[in-house]
Short mmCIF file of C-alpha atoms in Angstrom, two decimals:
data_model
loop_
_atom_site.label_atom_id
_atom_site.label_comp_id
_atom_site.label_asym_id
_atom_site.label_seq_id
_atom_site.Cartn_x
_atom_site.Cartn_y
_atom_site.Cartn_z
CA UNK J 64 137.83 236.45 214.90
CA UNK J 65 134.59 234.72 214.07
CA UNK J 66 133.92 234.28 217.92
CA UNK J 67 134.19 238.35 218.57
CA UNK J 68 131.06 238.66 215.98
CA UNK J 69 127.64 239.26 217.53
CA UNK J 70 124.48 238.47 214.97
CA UNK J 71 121.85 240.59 216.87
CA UNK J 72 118.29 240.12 215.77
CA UNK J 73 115.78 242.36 216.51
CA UNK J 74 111.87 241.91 217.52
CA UNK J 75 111.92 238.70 215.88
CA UNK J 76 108.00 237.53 215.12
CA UNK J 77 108.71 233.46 213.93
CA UNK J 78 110.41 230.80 216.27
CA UNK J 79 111.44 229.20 212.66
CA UNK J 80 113.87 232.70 211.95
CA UNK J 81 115.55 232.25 214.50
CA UNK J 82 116.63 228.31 214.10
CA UNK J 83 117.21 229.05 210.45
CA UNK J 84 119.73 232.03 211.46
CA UNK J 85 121.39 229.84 213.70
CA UNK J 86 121.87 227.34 210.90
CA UNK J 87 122.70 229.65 208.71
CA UNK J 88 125.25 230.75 211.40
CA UNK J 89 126.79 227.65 212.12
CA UNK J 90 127.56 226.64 208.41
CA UNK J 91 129.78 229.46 208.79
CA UNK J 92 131.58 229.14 211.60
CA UNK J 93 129.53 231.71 214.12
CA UNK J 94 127.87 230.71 216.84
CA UNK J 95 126.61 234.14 219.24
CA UNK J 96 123.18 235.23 218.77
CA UNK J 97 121.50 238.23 220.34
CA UNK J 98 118.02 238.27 220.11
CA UNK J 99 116.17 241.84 221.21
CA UNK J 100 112.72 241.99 222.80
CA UNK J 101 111.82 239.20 220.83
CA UNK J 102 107.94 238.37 219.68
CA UNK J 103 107.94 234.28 220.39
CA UNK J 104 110.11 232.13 222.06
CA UNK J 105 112.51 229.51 221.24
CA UNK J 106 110.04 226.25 220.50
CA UNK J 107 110.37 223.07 219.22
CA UNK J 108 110.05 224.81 215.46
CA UNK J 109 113.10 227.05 216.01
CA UNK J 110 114.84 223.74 217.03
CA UNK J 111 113.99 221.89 214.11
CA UNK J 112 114.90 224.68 211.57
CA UNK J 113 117.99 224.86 212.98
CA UNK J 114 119.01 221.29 211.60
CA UNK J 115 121.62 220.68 214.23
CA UNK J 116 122.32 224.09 215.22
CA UNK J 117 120.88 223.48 218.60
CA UNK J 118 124.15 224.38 220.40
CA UNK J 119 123.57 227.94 219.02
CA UNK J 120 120.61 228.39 220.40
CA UNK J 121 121.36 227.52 223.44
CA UNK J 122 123.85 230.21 223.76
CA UNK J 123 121.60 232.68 222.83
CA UNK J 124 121.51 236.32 224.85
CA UNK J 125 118.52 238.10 225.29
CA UNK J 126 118.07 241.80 225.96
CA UNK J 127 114.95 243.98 226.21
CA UNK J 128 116.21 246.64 224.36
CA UNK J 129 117.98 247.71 221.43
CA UNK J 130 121.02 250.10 223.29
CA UNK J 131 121.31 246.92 225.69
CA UNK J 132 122.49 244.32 223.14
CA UNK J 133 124.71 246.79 221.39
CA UNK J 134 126.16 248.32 224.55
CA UNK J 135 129.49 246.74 224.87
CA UNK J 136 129.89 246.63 221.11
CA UNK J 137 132.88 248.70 219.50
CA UNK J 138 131.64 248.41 216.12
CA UNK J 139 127.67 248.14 215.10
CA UNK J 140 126.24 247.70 211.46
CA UNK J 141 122.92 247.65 211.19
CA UNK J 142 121.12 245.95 207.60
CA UNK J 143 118.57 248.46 205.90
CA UNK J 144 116.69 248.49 202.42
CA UNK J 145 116.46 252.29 203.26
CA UNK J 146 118.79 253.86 201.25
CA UNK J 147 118.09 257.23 200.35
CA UNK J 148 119.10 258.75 203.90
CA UNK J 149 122.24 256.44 203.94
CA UNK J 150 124.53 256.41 201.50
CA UNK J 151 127.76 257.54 202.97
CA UNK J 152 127.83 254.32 205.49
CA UNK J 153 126.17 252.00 202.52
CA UNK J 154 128.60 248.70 202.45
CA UNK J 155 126.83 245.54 200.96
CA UNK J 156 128.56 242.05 201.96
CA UNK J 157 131.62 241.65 200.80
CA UNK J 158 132.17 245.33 201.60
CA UNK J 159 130.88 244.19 205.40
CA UNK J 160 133.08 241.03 205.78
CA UNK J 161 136.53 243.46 204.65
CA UNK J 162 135.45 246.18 206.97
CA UNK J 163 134.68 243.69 210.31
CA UNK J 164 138.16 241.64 209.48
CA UNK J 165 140.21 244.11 209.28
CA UNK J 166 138.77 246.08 212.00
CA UNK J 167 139.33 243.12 214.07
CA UNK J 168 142.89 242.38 213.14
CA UNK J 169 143.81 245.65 214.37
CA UNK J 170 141.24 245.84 217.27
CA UNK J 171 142.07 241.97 218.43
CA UNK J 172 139.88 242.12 221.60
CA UNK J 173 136.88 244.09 219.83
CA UNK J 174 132.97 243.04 219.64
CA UNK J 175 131.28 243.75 216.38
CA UNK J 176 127.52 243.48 216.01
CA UNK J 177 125.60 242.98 212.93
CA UNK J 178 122.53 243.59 213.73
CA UNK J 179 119.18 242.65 211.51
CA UNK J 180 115.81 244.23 211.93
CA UNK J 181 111.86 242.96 212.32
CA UNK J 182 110.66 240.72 209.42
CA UNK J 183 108.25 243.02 208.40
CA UNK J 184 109.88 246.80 208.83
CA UNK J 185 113.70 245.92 209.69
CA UNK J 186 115.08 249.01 211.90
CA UNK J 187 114.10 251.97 212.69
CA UNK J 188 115.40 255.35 211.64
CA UNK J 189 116.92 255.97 215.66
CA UNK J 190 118.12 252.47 215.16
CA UNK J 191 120.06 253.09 211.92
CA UNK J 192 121.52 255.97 213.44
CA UNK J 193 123.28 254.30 215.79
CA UNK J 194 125.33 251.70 213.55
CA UNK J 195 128.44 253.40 211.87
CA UNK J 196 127.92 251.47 208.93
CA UNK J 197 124.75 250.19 207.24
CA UNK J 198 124.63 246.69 205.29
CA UNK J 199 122.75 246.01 201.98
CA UNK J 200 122.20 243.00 199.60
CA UNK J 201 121.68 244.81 195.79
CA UNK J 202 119.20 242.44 195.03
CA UNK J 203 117.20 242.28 191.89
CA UNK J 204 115.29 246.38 192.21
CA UNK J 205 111.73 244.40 190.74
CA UNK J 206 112.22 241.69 193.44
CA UNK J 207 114.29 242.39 196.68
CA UNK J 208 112.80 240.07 198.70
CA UNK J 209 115.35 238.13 201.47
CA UNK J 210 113.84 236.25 204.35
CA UNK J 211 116.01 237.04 207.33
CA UNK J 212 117.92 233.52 207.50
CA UNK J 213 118.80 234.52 204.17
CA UNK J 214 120.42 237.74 204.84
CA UNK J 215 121.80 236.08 207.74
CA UNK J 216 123.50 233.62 205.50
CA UNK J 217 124.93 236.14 203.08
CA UNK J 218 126.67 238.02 205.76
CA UNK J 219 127.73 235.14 207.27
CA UNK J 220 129.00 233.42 204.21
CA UNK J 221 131.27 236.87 203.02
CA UNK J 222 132.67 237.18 206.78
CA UNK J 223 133.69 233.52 206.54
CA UNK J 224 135.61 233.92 202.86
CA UNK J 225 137.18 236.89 204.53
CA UNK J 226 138.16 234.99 207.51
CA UNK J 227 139.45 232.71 205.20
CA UNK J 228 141.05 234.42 202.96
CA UNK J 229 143.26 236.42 205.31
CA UNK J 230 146.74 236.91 204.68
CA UNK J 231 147.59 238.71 208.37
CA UNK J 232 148.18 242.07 206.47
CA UNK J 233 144.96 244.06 205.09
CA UNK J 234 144.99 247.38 203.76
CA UNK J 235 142.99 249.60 205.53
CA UNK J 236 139.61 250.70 203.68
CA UNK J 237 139.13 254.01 205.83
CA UNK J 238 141.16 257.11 205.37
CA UNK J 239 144.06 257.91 207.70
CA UNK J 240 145.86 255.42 210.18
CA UNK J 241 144.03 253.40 211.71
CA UNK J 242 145.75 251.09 214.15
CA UNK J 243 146.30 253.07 217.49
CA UNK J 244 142.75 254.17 217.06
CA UNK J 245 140.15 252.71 219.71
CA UNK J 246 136.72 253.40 219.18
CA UNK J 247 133.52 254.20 221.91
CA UNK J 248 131.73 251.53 222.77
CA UNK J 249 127.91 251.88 221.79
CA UNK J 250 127.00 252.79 225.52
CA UNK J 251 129.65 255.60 225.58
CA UNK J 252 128.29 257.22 222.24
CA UNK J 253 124.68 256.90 223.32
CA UNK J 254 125.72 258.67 226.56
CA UNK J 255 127.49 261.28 224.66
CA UNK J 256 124.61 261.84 221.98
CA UNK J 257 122.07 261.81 225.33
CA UNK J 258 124.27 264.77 226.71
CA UNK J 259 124.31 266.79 223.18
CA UNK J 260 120.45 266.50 222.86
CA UNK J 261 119.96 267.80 226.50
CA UNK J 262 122.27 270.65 226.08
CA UNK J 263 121.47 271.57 222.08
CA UNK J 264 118.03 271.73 223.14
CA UNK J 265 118.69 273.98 226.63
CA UNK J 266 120.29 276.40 224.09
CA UNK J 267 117.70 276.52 221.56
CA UNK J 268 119.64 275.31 218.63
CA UNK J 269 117.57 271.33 218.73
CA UNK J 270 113.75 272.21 218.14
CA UNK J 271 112.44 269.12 216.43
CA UNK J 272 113.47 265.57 216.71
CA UNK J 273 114.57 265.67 212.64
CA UNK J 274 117.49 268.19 213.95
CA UNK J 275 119.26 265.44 216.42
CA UNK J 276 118.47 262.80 213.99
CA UNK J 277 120.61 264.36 211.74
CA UNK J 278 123.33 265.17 214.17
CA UNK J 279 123.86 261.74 214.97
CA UNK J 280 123.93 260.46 211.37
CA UNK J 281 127.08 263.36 210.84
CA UNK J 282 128.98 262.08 214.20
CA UNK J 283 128.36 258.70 212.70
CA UNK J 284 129.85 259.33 209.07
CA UNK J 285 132.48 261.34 211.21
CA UNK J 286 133.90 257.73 212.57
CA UNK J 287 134.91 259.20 215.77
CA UNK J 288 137.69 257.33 217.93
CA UNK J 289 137.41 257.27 221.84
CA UNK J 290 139.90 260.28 222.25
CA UNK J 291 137.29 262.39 219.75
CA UNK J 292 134.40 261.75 221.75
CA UNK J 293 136.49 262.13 224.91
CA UNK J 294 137.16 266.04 223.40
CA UNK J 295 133.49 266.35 222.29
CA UNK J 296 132.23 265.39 225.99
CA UNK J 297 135.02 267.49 227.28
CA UNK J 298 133.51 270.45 225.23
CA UNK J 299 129.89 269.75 226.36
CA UNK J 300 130.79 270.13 229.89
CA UNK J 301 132.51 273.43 229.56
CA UNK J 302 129.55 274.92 228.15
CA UNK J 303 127.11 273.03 230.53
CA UNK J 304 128.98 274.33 233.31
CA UNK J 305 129.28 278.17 231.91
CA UNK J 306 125.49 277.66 231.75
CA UNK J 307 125.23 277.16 234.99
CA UNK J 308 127.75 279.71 236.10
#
């Protein structure tokens, strides 16, 4: 299960991040790395920090964009301090770790990404909107502050316990059943929200950017399965093609 997790950092800025993530990694038993567009490369100072983790970083993917390194994903959380805008997909660690195992044991050939954002600014608001749920450490409210081999580590360290601690039953933690259910791929829901812009905004109904932004955040909360977004697409066609008509 460990092997199907993806730890995707984003527009990394320090060399030394990403050799302490990969330590941080390996201690708990993950080893793939995704790093997006990043700002340096992998030097002698990411090797050192990585205190043996070497092996990691030598399987490290690349990708120049965001959609890329989530594209054949089936199940994306993405780590934000933003909360306000978020709090129906809020999980913090533990919370992560029980929703990735159990989505795995009943999605055995499934990718997950975590995904982490730039030092300075994490992810963006587009970004967040594509990740179903969204990770957070309640840290101390006068003094938040995690490096990002840190929040590396905590997620890491939960999924492991979970891992762990696995019986070969869970109980599911989202409503309804859950195990016949297969889920779009990143790629397929990017395509889909793509098609809804171009043909919300053909009709009049999408006017500003704030309008999809909020569309995607409800088809997000809505946890759609593959047969959902197959309908939804389905639907979008129809009316694309009376348009035409």
């Amino acid at each position: 299960m460990l092997n199907q997790i993806r730890i995707v950092l984003v527009e990394t800025s320090h060399s030394g991040n990403i050799g302490s993530s990969a330590r941080a990694m390996k201690t708990m038993g993950l080893t793939k790395v995704r790093l997006v567009a990043p700002k340096c490369e992998i030097d002698d100072q990411a090797i050192a920090l990585s205190a043996g983790a070497e092996d990691v970083l030598k399987q490290v993917k690349i990708f120049p964009s965001f959609d890329e390194a989530i594209a054949d994903c089936d199940l994306v959380i993405g780590t934000s301090a933003r909360l306000r805008h978020l709090q129906n997909t809020l999980i913090d660690p533990k919370g992560c770790s029980d929703v990735v195992m159990s989505y795995l044991h009943h999605h055995p050939n499934a990718k997950v990404a975590i995904v982490f954002g730039r030092e300075r600014v994490g992810l963006t608001n587009e970004e967040l909107l594509k990740c179903r749920y969204h990770l957070y450490v309640p840290t101390n409210p006068e003094y938040g502050s995690l490096n990002l081999a840190m929040a590396v580590q905590l997620a890491c360290y939960e999924l492991r316990q979970a891992w762990l601690n696995q019986t070969g039953h869970y109980q599911l933690q989202e409503k309804g059943d859950k195990e016949a259910r297969i889920y779009p791929k990143a790629a397929d829901l990017a395509y889909f929200f793509q098609q809804t812009e171009a043909l919300y905004r053909e009709l009049g109904f999408i006017k500003n950017d704030g309008v999809m932004q909020k569309l995607q955040h409800l088809y997000q909360r809505a946890d759609l399965d593959k047969t959902e977004l197959n309908l939804l697409c389905g639907m979008l066609s129809i009316v694309q093609k009376n348009l035409k008509d």
